XYZ file of C-alpha atoms in Angstrom:
691
model
C -25.878 -7.263 15.049
C -23.432 -4.448 14.302
C -19.871 -4.689 13.028
C -17.194 -4.033 15.668
C -13.498 -3.247 15.672
C -12.811 -6.705 17.116
C -14.482 -8.295 14.063
C -11.176 -7.608 12.326
C -9.998 -10.901 13.834
C -12.567 -12.744 11.680
C -12.158 -10.820 8.433
C -10.426 -12.510 5.486
C -8.500 -10.446 2.919
C -7.827 -11.802 -0.565
C -5.024 -10.722 -2.907
C -2.546 -11.783 -5.616
C -4.847 -13.528 -8.130
C -3.077 -15.709 -10.722
C -4.807 -17.491 -13.631
C -3.650 -20.933 -14.759
C -2.521 -21.039 -18.422
C -5.600 -23.045 -19.449
C -7.895 -20.576 -17.673
C -9.543 -23.221 -15.523
C -8.229 -22.124 -12.134
C -7.421 -18.999 -10.174
C -4.891 -19.116 -7.373
C -5.072 -16.382 -4.754
C -3.904 -15.540 -1.256
C -6.316 -15.493 1.683
C -4.999 -13.610 4.693
C -6.510 -13.623 8.179
C -5.445 -12.834 11.756
C -4.213 -15.871 13.648
C -3.886 -14.306 17.099
C -3.164 -10.900 18.624
C 0.302 -10.608 17.112
C 0.398 -12.729 13.958
C -1.385 -13.035 10.638
C -1.463 -16.174 8.508
C -1.790 -16.312 4.745
C -2.363 -19.358 2.537
C -2.698 -19.927 -1.179
C -6.152 -21.111 -2.276
C -7.349 -22.228 -5.696
C -10.854 -21.886 -7.132
C -12.306 -23.118 -10.459
C -13.206 -20.305 -12.847
C -16.327 -22.210 -13.911
C -17.618 -22.090 -10.356
C -17.150 -24.310 -7.325
C -15.755 -24.224 -3.831
C -12.288 -22.769 -3.153
C -9.686 -25.240 -1.948
C -6.767 -24.536 0.376
C -3.589 -25.194 -1.593
C -0.861 -24.494 0.972
C -0.559 -24.989 4.725
C -2.124 -22.499 7.111
C 0.859 -21.714 9.366
C 2.948 -18.674 8.435
C 2.569 -16.520 5.339
C 2.454 -17.875 1.783
C 2.301 -15.296 -0.992
C 2.952 -14.460 -4.677
C 1.365 -17.566 -6.282
C 2.651 -17.864 -9.867
C 1.767 -20.629 -12.346
C 4.474 -22.161 -14.518
C 4.096 -21.579 -18.291
C 2.767 -25.138 -18.767
C 0.511 -24.836 -15.727
C 1.805 -28.002 -14.086
C 3.421 -26.214 -11.117
C 2.718 -23.272 -8.852
C 5.559 -21.250 -7.344
C 5.030 -19.169 -4.209
C 6.957 -17.513 -1.411
C 6.773 -18.769 2.156
C 7.641 -17.051 5.428
C 7.840 -19.044 8.645
C 8.495 -17.570 12.075
C 11.434 -15.148 11.891
C 13.137 -16.844 8.934
C 13.671 -15.018 5.629
C 11.034 -15.555 2.955
C 11.952 -18.466 0.639
C 10.843 -19.816 -2.738
C 8.712 -22.974 -2.912
C 7.232 -24.916 -5.831
C 4.315 -27.346 -5.774
C 2.500 -29.451 -8.411
C -0.669 -27.673 -9.531
C -2.788 -30.767 -8.945
C -1.600 -30.989 -5.344
C 1.106 -32.959 -3.668
C 4.160 -32.059 -1.654
C 5.587 -28.548 -1.775
C 9.330 -28.362 -2.412
C 11.602 -25.660 -1.036
C 13.917 -24.269 -3.691
C 16.000 -21.570 -1.967
C 17.988 -21.015 1.199
C 18.982 -17.360 0.912
C 19.521 -14.870 3.761
C 17.968 -11.881 1.991
C 14.480 -13.247 1.353
C 12.673 -13.833 -1.948
C 10.263 -11.574 -3.845
C 9.172 -10.646 -7.392
C 8.920 -14.138 -8.903
C 9.158 -14.630 -12.678
C 9.071 -17.998 -14.516
C 11.327 -18.599 -17.526
C 9.312 -19.378 -20.689
C 10.561 -22.988 -20.716
C 9.624 -23.504 -17.058
C 13.099 -24.608 -15.962
C 14.071 -21.548 -13.920
C 12.591 -18.843 -11.738
C 14.023 -15.348 -11.508
C 13.551 -13.504 -8.244
C 14.865 -10.568 -6.228
C 16.758 -10.897 -2.953
C 18.666 -8.423 -0.771
C 22.372 -8.956 -0.062
C 25.403 -7.052 1.208
C 28.673 -6.767 -0.703
C 30.345 -9.073 1.837
C 27.640 -11.708 1.410
C 28.060 -11.545 -2.350
C 31.835 -11.867 -2.084
C 31.526 -14.928 0.160
C 28.739 -16.487 -1.899
C 26.485 -16.891 1.120
C 23.828 -14.751 -0.562
C 23.004 -17.834 -2.683
C 23.462 -20.431 0.039
C 23.023 -19.552 3.719
C 23.589 -23.086 5.012
C 26.498 -22.073 7.249
C 25.601 -18.414 7.603
C 23.288 -16.335 9.755
C 22.882 -12.614 9.185
C 23.431 -10.448 12.278
C 22.331 -6.922 13.139
C 25.180 -4.389 12.840
C 26.383 -2.930 16.133
C 27.058 -0.067 15.768
C 24.952 0.642 12.703
C 27.067 2.595 10.195
C 25.132 4.495 7.532
C 26.571 5.385 4.118
C 23.459 5.559 1.932
C 21.147 8.535 1.538
C 18.127 6.215 1.915
C 19.233 3.718 4.542
C 15.923 2.289 5.741
C 12.669 1.349 4.063
C 9.174 0.414 5.299
C 9.918 -0.772 8.860
C 13.473 -2.081 8.432
C 17.030 -0.837 8.050
C 18.788 -1.764 4.808
C 22.091 -2.364 6.644
C 24.261 -2.274 3.546
C 22.040 -4.511 1.416
C 21.050 -3.934 -2.198
C 18.448 -5.762 -4.214
C 19.782 -8.200 -6.792
C 18.336 -10.566 -9.358
C 18.845 -14.299 -8.895
C 17.967 -17.470 -10.784
C 16.708 -20.692 -9.204
C 17.399 -23.784 -11.327
C 14.522 -26.158 -10.614
C 16.317 -29.213 -11.973
C 19.230 -28.614 -9.601
C 16.851 -27.975 -6.735
C 15.007 -31.172 -7.547
C 18.116 -33.189 -6.679
C 18.416 -31.618 -3.247
C 17.580 -33.933 -0.375
C 18.208 -31.429 2.433
C 18.569 -27.662 2.848
C 22.339 -28.153 2.717
C 22.011 -29.218 -0.922
C 20.049 -26.212 -2.146
C 22.972 -23.825 -2.640
C 23.800 -25.041 -6.137
C 20.261 -24.334 -7.282
C 20.655 -20.550 -6.953
C 22.927 -18.204 -8.898
C 23.147 -14.446 -8.860
C 22.635 -12.579 -12.143
C 23.546 -9.027 -11.057
C 26.257 -7.391 -8.955
C 27.361 -4.025 -7.627
C 26.066 -1.465 -5.164
C 22.856 -0.744 -7.046
C 19.302 -1.979 -6.589
C 18.075 -4.376 -9.298
C 14.345 -5.030 -9.477
C 11.404 -6.155 -11.611
C 12.903 -9.170 -13.443
C 10.836 -10.234 -16.448
C 11.608 -12.767 -19.180
C 11.559 -12.104 -22.915
C 12.565 -15.374 -24.544
C 14.182 -18.219 -22.619
C 17.630 -16.631 -22.921
C 16.814 -12.978 -22.218
C 16.012 -11.484 -18.842
C 15.105 -7.820 -18.411
C 15.341 -5.878 -15.168
C 15.596 -2.335 -13.811
C 18.773 -0.938 -12.260
C 18.658 2.089 -9.957
C 21.013 4.403 -11.812
C 21.090 8.043 -12.860
C 22.053 9.268 -16.295
C 24.187 12.036 -14.780
C 26.073 9.598 -12.553
C 24.639 11.059 -9.345
C 23.425 9.239 -6.253
C 20.549 6.921 -7.287
C 18.976 7.327 -3.842
C 18.474 11.005 -4.682
C 16.135 10.246 -7.607
C 13.691 7.627 -8.875
C 15.529 7.064 -12.141
C 16.317 3.584 -13.443
C 18.013 1.945 -16.407
C 16.138 -0.806 -18.243
C 18.660 -3.542 -19.045
C 18.483 -6.609 -21.299
C 20.591 -9.514 -20.019
C 21.667 -12.236 -22.462
C 22.065 -15.124 -20.021
C 24.107 -17.613 -22.130
C 26.620 -14.896 -23.053
C 26.471 -13.186 -19.638
C 26.144 -9.918 -21.554
C 24.004 -6.896 -20.692
C 22.942 -3.996 -22.849
C 21.144 -0.742 -22.225
C 17.553 -0.504 -23.485
C 16.174 2.794 -22.158
C 15.837 5.078 -19.145
C 12.749 5.487 -16.976
C 11.567 6.994 -13.722
C 9.345 5.339 -11.123
C 8.975 4.998 -7.366
C 8.571 1.268 -7.948
C 9.832 0.114 -11.357
C 7.454 -2.270 -13.129
C 8.360 -4.231 -16.278
C 6.534 -6.721 -18.482
C 8.257 -8.214 -21.548
C 7.142 -10.067 -24.675
C 8.971 -12.864 -26.506
C 9.566 -10.647 -29.569
C 11.704 -7.999 -27.893
C 9.227 -5.464 -26.506
C 9.121 -4.321 -22.905
C 6.356 -2.351 -21.207
C 7.607 -0.220 -18.363
C 6.142 2.292 -15.944
C 7.350 5.867 -16.409
C 6.638 8.634 -13.894
C 8.437 11.778 -15.071
C 9.647 14.321 -12.525
C 10.685 17.063 -14.964
C 7.581 19.193 -14.465
C 6.742 18.563 -10.821
C 5.902 15.694 -8.476
C 5.738 12.184 -9.970
C 1.975 11.796 -9.713
C 1.124 10.658 -13.251
C 2.564 7.314 -14.370
C 2.367 6.159 -17.989
C 2.752 2.718 -19.547
C 5.455 2.952 -22.213
C 6.364 0.113 -24.611
C 9.893 0.073 -26.006
C 11.022 -2.045 -28.964
C 14.417 -3.176 -27.739
C 16.050 -3.537 -31.158
C 15.100 -0.108 -32.495
C 14.539 1.886 -29.315
C 11.170 3.060 -30.644
C 8.740 3.840 -27.834
C 4.952 4.030 -27.653
C 3.158 5.497 -24.633
C -0.028 3.449 -24.292
C -1.497 5.967 -21.855
C -0.348 9.164 -23.561
C -3.855 10.584 -23.989
C -5.303 9.121 -20.779
C -5.555 11.658 -17.964
C -5.273 8.998 -15.292
C -2.247 7.450 -13.617
C -1.387 3.731 -13.584
C -0.914 1.804 -10.326
C 1.455 -1.114 -11.072
C 1.202 -2.731 -7.650
C -2.438 -3.561 -8.461
C -1.769 -5.141 -11.860
C 0.629 -4.654 -14.774
C 0.616 -7.364 -17.448
C 0.505 -8.274 -21.116
C -2.337 -10.327 -22.459
C -1.445 -13.836 -23.693
C -1.180 -12.650 -27.313
C 1.193 -9.783 -26.400
C -1.062 -7.432 -28.362
C -3.056 -6.173 -25.390
C -1.851 -4.708 -22.132
C -3.758 -4.505 -18.842
C -3.343 -2.026 -16.001
C -5.304 -0.627 -13.065
C -6.101 3.073 -12.850
C -7.953 5.180 -10.236
C -11.072 6.776 -11.706
C -13.459 8.946 -9.668
C -13.811 6.654 -6.680
C -13.281 3.332 -8.479
C -10.084 1.433 -9.252
C -10.763 0.089 -12.736
C -8.991 -2.270 -15.128
C -8.170 -0.922 -18.571
C -7.049 -2.847 -21.642
C -4.774 -1.119 -24.133
C -4.447 -2.445 -27.699
C -1.567 -1.065 -29.768
C -2.160 -2.788 -33.091
C 0.072 -0.703 -35.363
C 2.429 0.556 -32.693
C 1.139 4.111 -33.061
C -2.598 4.419 -32.434
C -3.790 2.963 -29.143
C -7.298 1.707 -28.463
C -8.355 1.307 -24.848
C -11.338 -0.162 -23.049
C -12.431 -0.323 -19.427
C -12.984 -4.024 -18.736
C -13.684 -3.801 -14.983
C -15.511 -0.560 -14.277
C -16.701 -0.670 -10.662
C -15.315 -1.449 -7.228
C -11.785 -1.181 -5.909
C -9.526 -3.590 -7.806
C -6.348 -4.272 -5.853
C -5.062 -7.343 -7.722
C -5.097 -8.489 -11.349
C -4.192 -11.748 -13.058
C -4.349 -12.249 -16.831
C -5.249 -15.562 -18.473
C -5.813 -16.775 -22.024
C -9.537 -16.024 -22.152
C -10.270 -14.233 -18.900
C -9.002 -11.973 -16.172
C -9.023 -12.637 -12.464
C -9.284 -9.710 -10.082
C -9.496 -9.264 -6.355
C -11.726 -6.338 -5.565
C -13.846 -4.899 -2.790
C -17.097 -2.947 -2.854
C -19.331 -1.096 -0.421
C -21.000 -4.328 0.727
C -17.910 -6.524 1.164
C -14.180 -6.063 1.913
C -12.910 -8.166 -1.003
C -13.411 -11.288 -3.099
C -12.081 -13.002 -6.229
C -13.851 -12.383 -9.541
C -13.399 -13.809 -13.042
C -13.936 -11.420 -15.936
C -14.606 -12.863 -19.396
C -16.361 -11.828 -22.595
C -19.701 -12.931 -21.152
C -19.352 -10.788 -18.050
C -18.092 -10.890 -14.482
C -18.464 -13.867 -12.117
C -17.855 -13.821 -8.400
C -15.762 -16.850 -7.466
C -15.512 -16.445 -3.686
C -17.517 -15.160 -0.744
C -14.811 -15.367 1.889
C -16.551 -13.209 4.498
C -20.153 -14.312 4.074
C -20.201 -16.246 7.352
C -19.373 -13.071 9.269
C -21.282 -10.534 7.185
C -24.490 -12.559 7.146
C -24.875 -11.769 10.852
C -23.856 -8.101 10.609
C -25.909 -5.095 9.506
C -23.915 -2.898 7.137
C -24.349 0.763 6.243
C -24.737 1.837 2.612
C -22.590 4.822 1.541
C -24.196 7.608 -0.458
C -22.174 9.411 -3.114
C -21.998 13.177 -2.522
C -20.685 15.648 -5.090
C -20.280 19.155 -3.697
C -18.927 22.486 -4.859
C -15.704 23.887 -3.502
C -14.122 27.202 -4.412
C -12.054 25.635 -7.206
C -14.774 23.326 -8.516
C -16.621 20.067 -7.785
C -15.321 17.420 -5.390
C -16.501 13.830 -4.912
C -17.234 12.435 -1.487
C -19.393 9.932 0.355
C -21.574 9.918 3.451
C -22.575 6.836 5.378
C -25.194 6.980 8.136
C -25.507 4.470 10.974
C -27.336 1.322 9.838
C -30.685 0.316 11.275
C -30.056 -1.180 14.673
C -27.308 1.316 15.473
C -29.574 4.375 15.519
C -31.173 3.879 18.954
C -34.199 5.900 17.912
C -32.098 8.874 16.806
C -32.789 10.927 13.720
C -29.591 13.022 13.948
C -26.064 11.736 14.304
C -22.623 13.051 15.197
C -20.264 13.248 12.213
C -16.763 11.803 11.804
C -14.709 13.378 9.012
C -11.964 11.125 7.593
C -9.066 12.446 5.435
C -6.925 10.169 3.275
C -3.134 9.943 3.130
C -0.793 10.271 0.229
C -1.276 13.146 -0.264
C -1.728 11.801 -3.786
C -4.059 8.886 -3.095
C -7.745 8.186 -3.734
C -10.449 6.740 -1.524
C -13.430 4.686 -2.597
C -16.359 3.172 -0.704
C -14.315 0.070 0.048
C -10.663 -0.945 0.114
C -8.563 -0.816 3.255
C -10.910 1.712 4.940
C -14.049 -0.434 4.606
C -13.815 -1.871 8.113
C -13.105 1.491 9.747
C -15.957 3.320 8.015
C -18.417 0.527 8.812
C -17.271 0.221 12.437
C -17.678 3.933 13.147
C -21.118 3.932 11.506
C -22.096 0.940 13.640
C -21.148 2.941 16.740
C -23.695 5.605 15.848
C -21.601 8.034 13.800
C -22.269 9.428 10.368
C -18.988 9.184 8.454
C -17.898 11.525 5.670
C -14.880 11.176 3.402
C -13.898 12.752 0.105
C -11.145 13.057 -2.476
C -10.001 16.692 -2.222
C -7.610 18.321 -4.647
C -4.330 16.468 -4.603
C -6.134 13.121 -5.003
C -5.581 10.724 -7.885
C -8.401 9.698 -10.191
C -9.595 13.090 -11.418
C -6.832 14.130 -13.800
C -3.293 15.410 -13.450
C -4.288 19.066 -12.954
C -6.528 18.066 -10.025
C -3.716 15.994 -8.477
C -1.094 18.731 -8.734
C -3.403 21.492 -7.463
C -1.816 21.328 -3.988
C 1.682 22.112 -5.242
C 3.479 24.136 -2.523
C 0.204 24.230 -0.581
C -0.874 21.032 1.134
C -2.832 22.744 3.885
C -4.973 25.610 2.585
C -6.123 24.041 -0.690
C -6.965 20.677 0.858
C -8.685 22.314 3.852
C -10.848 24.385 1.516
C -12.152 21.262 -0.231
C -12.601 19.181 2.928
C -14.434 21.936 4.787
C -16.684 22.608 1.792
C -17.678 18.953 2.006
C -18.235 19.183 5.749
C -20.451 22.225 5.231
C -22.416 20.388 2.537
C -23.185 17.278 4.595
C -23.869 19.309 7.743
C -26.785 20.915 5.925
C -28.543 17.573 6.021
C -31.165 16.983 8.682
C -29.507 13.696 9.722
C -26.186 15.325 10.647
C -25.676 17.243 13.884
C -23.325 20.081 12.910
C -22.510 20.737 16.573
C -20.921 17.299 16.863
C -18.185 17.052 14.225
C -15.083 14.928 14.781
C -11.922 14.585 12.673
C -9.266 11.985 11.909
C -6.804 10.899 9.256
C -3.494 9.089 8.807
C -0.189 10.060 7.158
C -1.094 13.091 5.012
C -4.509 12.722 6.654
C -2.711 13.142 9.978
C -1.029 16.255 8.599
C -4.432 17.646 7.613
C -5.993 16.708 10.950
C -3.349 18.698 12.812
C -3.527 21.518 10.251
C -7.301 21.841 10.527
C -7.486 21.837 14.335
C -4.780 24.513 14.282
C -6.877 26.720 11.996
C -10.495 25.842 12.827
C -12.217 25.167 16.166
C -15.391 23.530 14.833
C -14.278 19.995 15.719
C -15.236 18.503 19.077
C -12.278 16.095 19.069
C -9.639 14.809 16.676
C -7.269 11.880 16.232
C -4.028 12.602 14.346
C -2.426 9.382 13.082
C 1.135 8.802 11.769
C 1.184 12.317 10.362
C 3.773 14.710 8.982
C 3.697 17.598 11.459
C 7.068 19.216 10.777
C 8.288 19.122 7.177
C 11.913 19.788 8.126
C 12.229 16.890 10.556
C 10.282 14.717 8.113
C 12.767 15.621 5.377
C 15.700 14.602 7.567
C 14.311 11.285 8.779
C 11.962 9.846 6.136
C 12.677 7.355 3.350
C 10.446 9.624 1.200
C 12.215 12.967 1.687
C 11.928 13.586 -2.075
C 8.238 14.291 -1.504
C 9.191 17.606 0.102
C 11.408 18.551 -2.846
C 8.759 17.650 -5.400
C 5.605 18.953 -3.699
C 7.111 22.074 -2.118
C 9.920 22.710 -4.623
C 12.440 23.484 -1.903
C 14.497 22.008 0.937
C 15.017 23.026 4.577
C 18.397 24.504 3.651
C 16.896 26.642 0.911
C 13.753 27.885 2.683
C 13.292 26.640 6.230
C 10.849 29.443 7.078
C 8.481 28.491 4.259
C 8.472 24.811 5.244
C 7.780 25.754 8.871
C 4.803 27.863 7.775
C 3.510 24.862 5.834
C 3.908 22.565 8.874
C 0.996 21.877 11.269
C 3.433 22.140 14.190
C 3.679 25.886 13.499
C 0.065 26.373 14.648
C -0.090 23.681 17.336
C -0.118 26.401 20.013
C -3.454 27.599 18.570
C -5.170 24.223 19.008
C -8.038 23.925 21.497
C -9.546 20.705 20.089
C -8.924 17.573 22.210
C -6.472 15.630 20.018
C -5.238 12.072 20.362
C -1.896 11.323 18.672
C -1.221 7.807 17.359
C 2.103 6.716 15.868
C 4.153 3.574 15.197
C 7.639 3.248 16.645
C 9.151 1.627 13.531
C 7.509 3.997 11.060
C 10.316 5.007 8.695
C 8.022 6.708 6.191
C 6.882 9.276 8.783
C 9.170 8.649 11.756
C 7.764 8.819 15.255
C 9.572 12.055 16.122
C 6.796 13.838 14.220
C 4.150 12.398 16.540
C 6.289 13.140 19.596
C 6.683 16.780 18.549
C 2.955 17.299 18.033
C 2.153 15.655 21.354
C 4.594 17.849 23.297
C 3.291 21.034 21.650
C -0.325 20.088 22.394
C 0.526 19.144 25.956
C 2.319 22.465 26.478
C -0.742 24.272 25.081
C -2.965 22.650 27.716
C -4.976 20.636 25.202
C -6.575 17.308 26.131
C -4.144 14.926 24.443
C -2.419 11.579 24.682
C 0.336 9.905 22.674
C -0.040 6.199 21.879
C 3.031 4.506 20.387
C 2.772 1.088 18.747
C 5.971 -0.973 18.963
C 7.085 -3.299 16.131
C 4.870 -1.400 13.693
C 5.628 0.679 10.614
C 3.643 3.088 8.480
C 1.212 0.337 7.435
C -0.109 -0.267 10.969
C -3.761 0.400 10.132
C -3.630 -1.871 7.068
C -1.291 -4.717 7.941
C -0.167 -4.324 11.528
C -0.387 -6.928 14.261
C -4.088 -7.803 14.598
C -4.234 -6.715 18.217
C -2.755 -3.344 17.297
C -5.126 -2.881 14.361
C -8.118 -3.436 16.649
C -6.661 -1.355 19.475
C -6.068 1.602 17.138
C -9.634 1.621 15.861
C -11.090 1.215 19.343
C -8.983 4.129 20.588
C -10.177 6.356 17.745
C -13.837 5.628 18.501
C -13.324 5.805 22.270
C -11.666 9.224 21.986
C -14.634 10.579 20.028
C -17.181 8.956 22.363
C -15.756 10.884 25.322
C -16.572 14.239 23.734
C -19.949 13.256 22.287
C -23.280 13.985 23.948
C -24.620 10.961 22.085
C -22.341 8.584 24.028
C -22.734 8.569 27.798
C -19.120 7.791 28.703
C -16.242 9.713 30.317
C -13.296 11.056 28.354
C -10.813 8.417 27.241
C -8.315 10.167 29.536
C -10.533 9.161 32.477
C -11.587 5.649 31.403
C -8.528 3.516 32.063
C -8.786 0.505 29.772
C -12.584 0.545 29.621
C -13.684 0.296 25.999
C -10.549 -1.549 24.855
C -10.751 -5.229 24.043
C -7.167 -6.086 25.026
C -4.594 -5.329 27.682
C -4.254 -3.112 30.708
C -3.550 0.588 30.314
C -0.398 2.089 31.792
C -0.095 5.573 33.225
C 0.933 6.927 29.826
C -2.099 5.403 28.136
C -0.260 2.617 26.318
C -1.939 -0.766 26.611
C -0.077 -3.841 27.764
C -1.121 -5.450 24.496
C 0.800 -2.819 22.540
C 3.899 -3.322 24.714
C 4.170 -7.073 24.212
């Protein structure tokens, strides 16, 4: 039996591994679709010595960020129920009743236990008015409302799929002893106090000793608007004295900190002096002297803090995840004398997307070509797989095995992969139509697994060969490779992608007269760019793409990307940015092109998709615009389950209609045939997507 788009409803995703202090247990989050519109996530625990996983928290809603107390007797986590803000909960590690600790209007994230286990630091979002009234700590008699009208004062006034509405991120403390005396939600207010204040974002709280809390403050050295940079100040906060002091300055899209109990702090630094911030280093600062050591100074790979960023238990080793030629690996850095740095790759294959550090072992969540993700323990004696969360589904599905393909482009070698339809999906064929996939970013890296695993496997199961690669601009091949697309997203990337297409089309199994194209975000940009410059593709699907750099600059929460990658602004050189925009050649397109976009996408707002659609329609091209309500830029990865399935079915259905290998009409003529949910309206939007 072949994998289908609808199998997404039965796939489990694991994340956020945390190791108990004694190393006996790993807590992790298992996430799965609950119905067409909601996803549930629960914390599970599994013994590191082997054994069956056990559900630790209830199944309804979303539980996340499991974090063991320093003694290991309790597990903190965040919980989201219905439309309520995310709150902090704590539960005994051996089971029992979970206890709610917070009642804050701005949600809870970025948990950090104090070394003595009496308090938890966290980040929450609050307005100045909420801080003045004190309701940011206790929302018992308060309910946040949506501004009407919405008045904007900040340069960056929305993020992900939500408006900031005057909020800033602040650091708070939850006193567990005070919370323990609370009998109802009305009593929880005294358990929470705010540590920071002011109209600045404060993030990444991390404890040194029991009296010192470090965090990052969005602030610029020159006093300018912090929204117009990624600069931050690393601050040490003496809690008993309520005194703060400056430690150092850093730059990062997402500040990451990890402190020791002897006054050292590791922080992520992504300098912007010499171009786009594509290479992040781990820097350790000694807070008393200001002396700094860059652990990754001679490593030509960037660090990805959202996948893991932590000291070892002895504070002599540091662990981080780096992209490396199609794998996301874990590296350990040992800075024994504070000057020379030894490093070792301790997890060398697969796509690691989560890392937890214990006394004698690591826990990672990672995916590979034959599975979309499981929990593994990594110790001196090797790597052990602790879960097989999708075995029940995968045991009845035939999967395709990707083949690594290195090919020569004009500027040098490029890594890619080709997957052919698995046995059972070939229908006696020896040649197959080809789907070319292009990643986003533009500074990202694809592997054989990760978030694209389901899409690649589904398209292969429908009879397509699928090709993807990491063209210049990608991470994982060195800084020079990543910055090679400076001021030139289109031509340089197209050269590499098309060299790969030419290489795989030389194979007997690939029908070079049936080549299809798709990609999302920067991949959407490249899809529109390529069909505007090359007519070899039978059909294309452009997803959540940047099609006009000027309108993107004026509406995105990531407008700095234009300044960094193109070294200009619309005011300074509008003509150049138009020439670099796919919309400038949309009138040349003849390839049937489907346009997919999310209505609440604030990274690449929907006006970009609307513009491309109108230009294609005016050019007489077969096209359709599908808008997904309630979704942001992460639709394909974490959208409503029904939308995730609908998107993938629409991609495949669009290609099927222009393929001689699939005896079906064009998607424009099929109504809702080929979609697993909802009726289709006149404009092609399913009833499912309108709910």
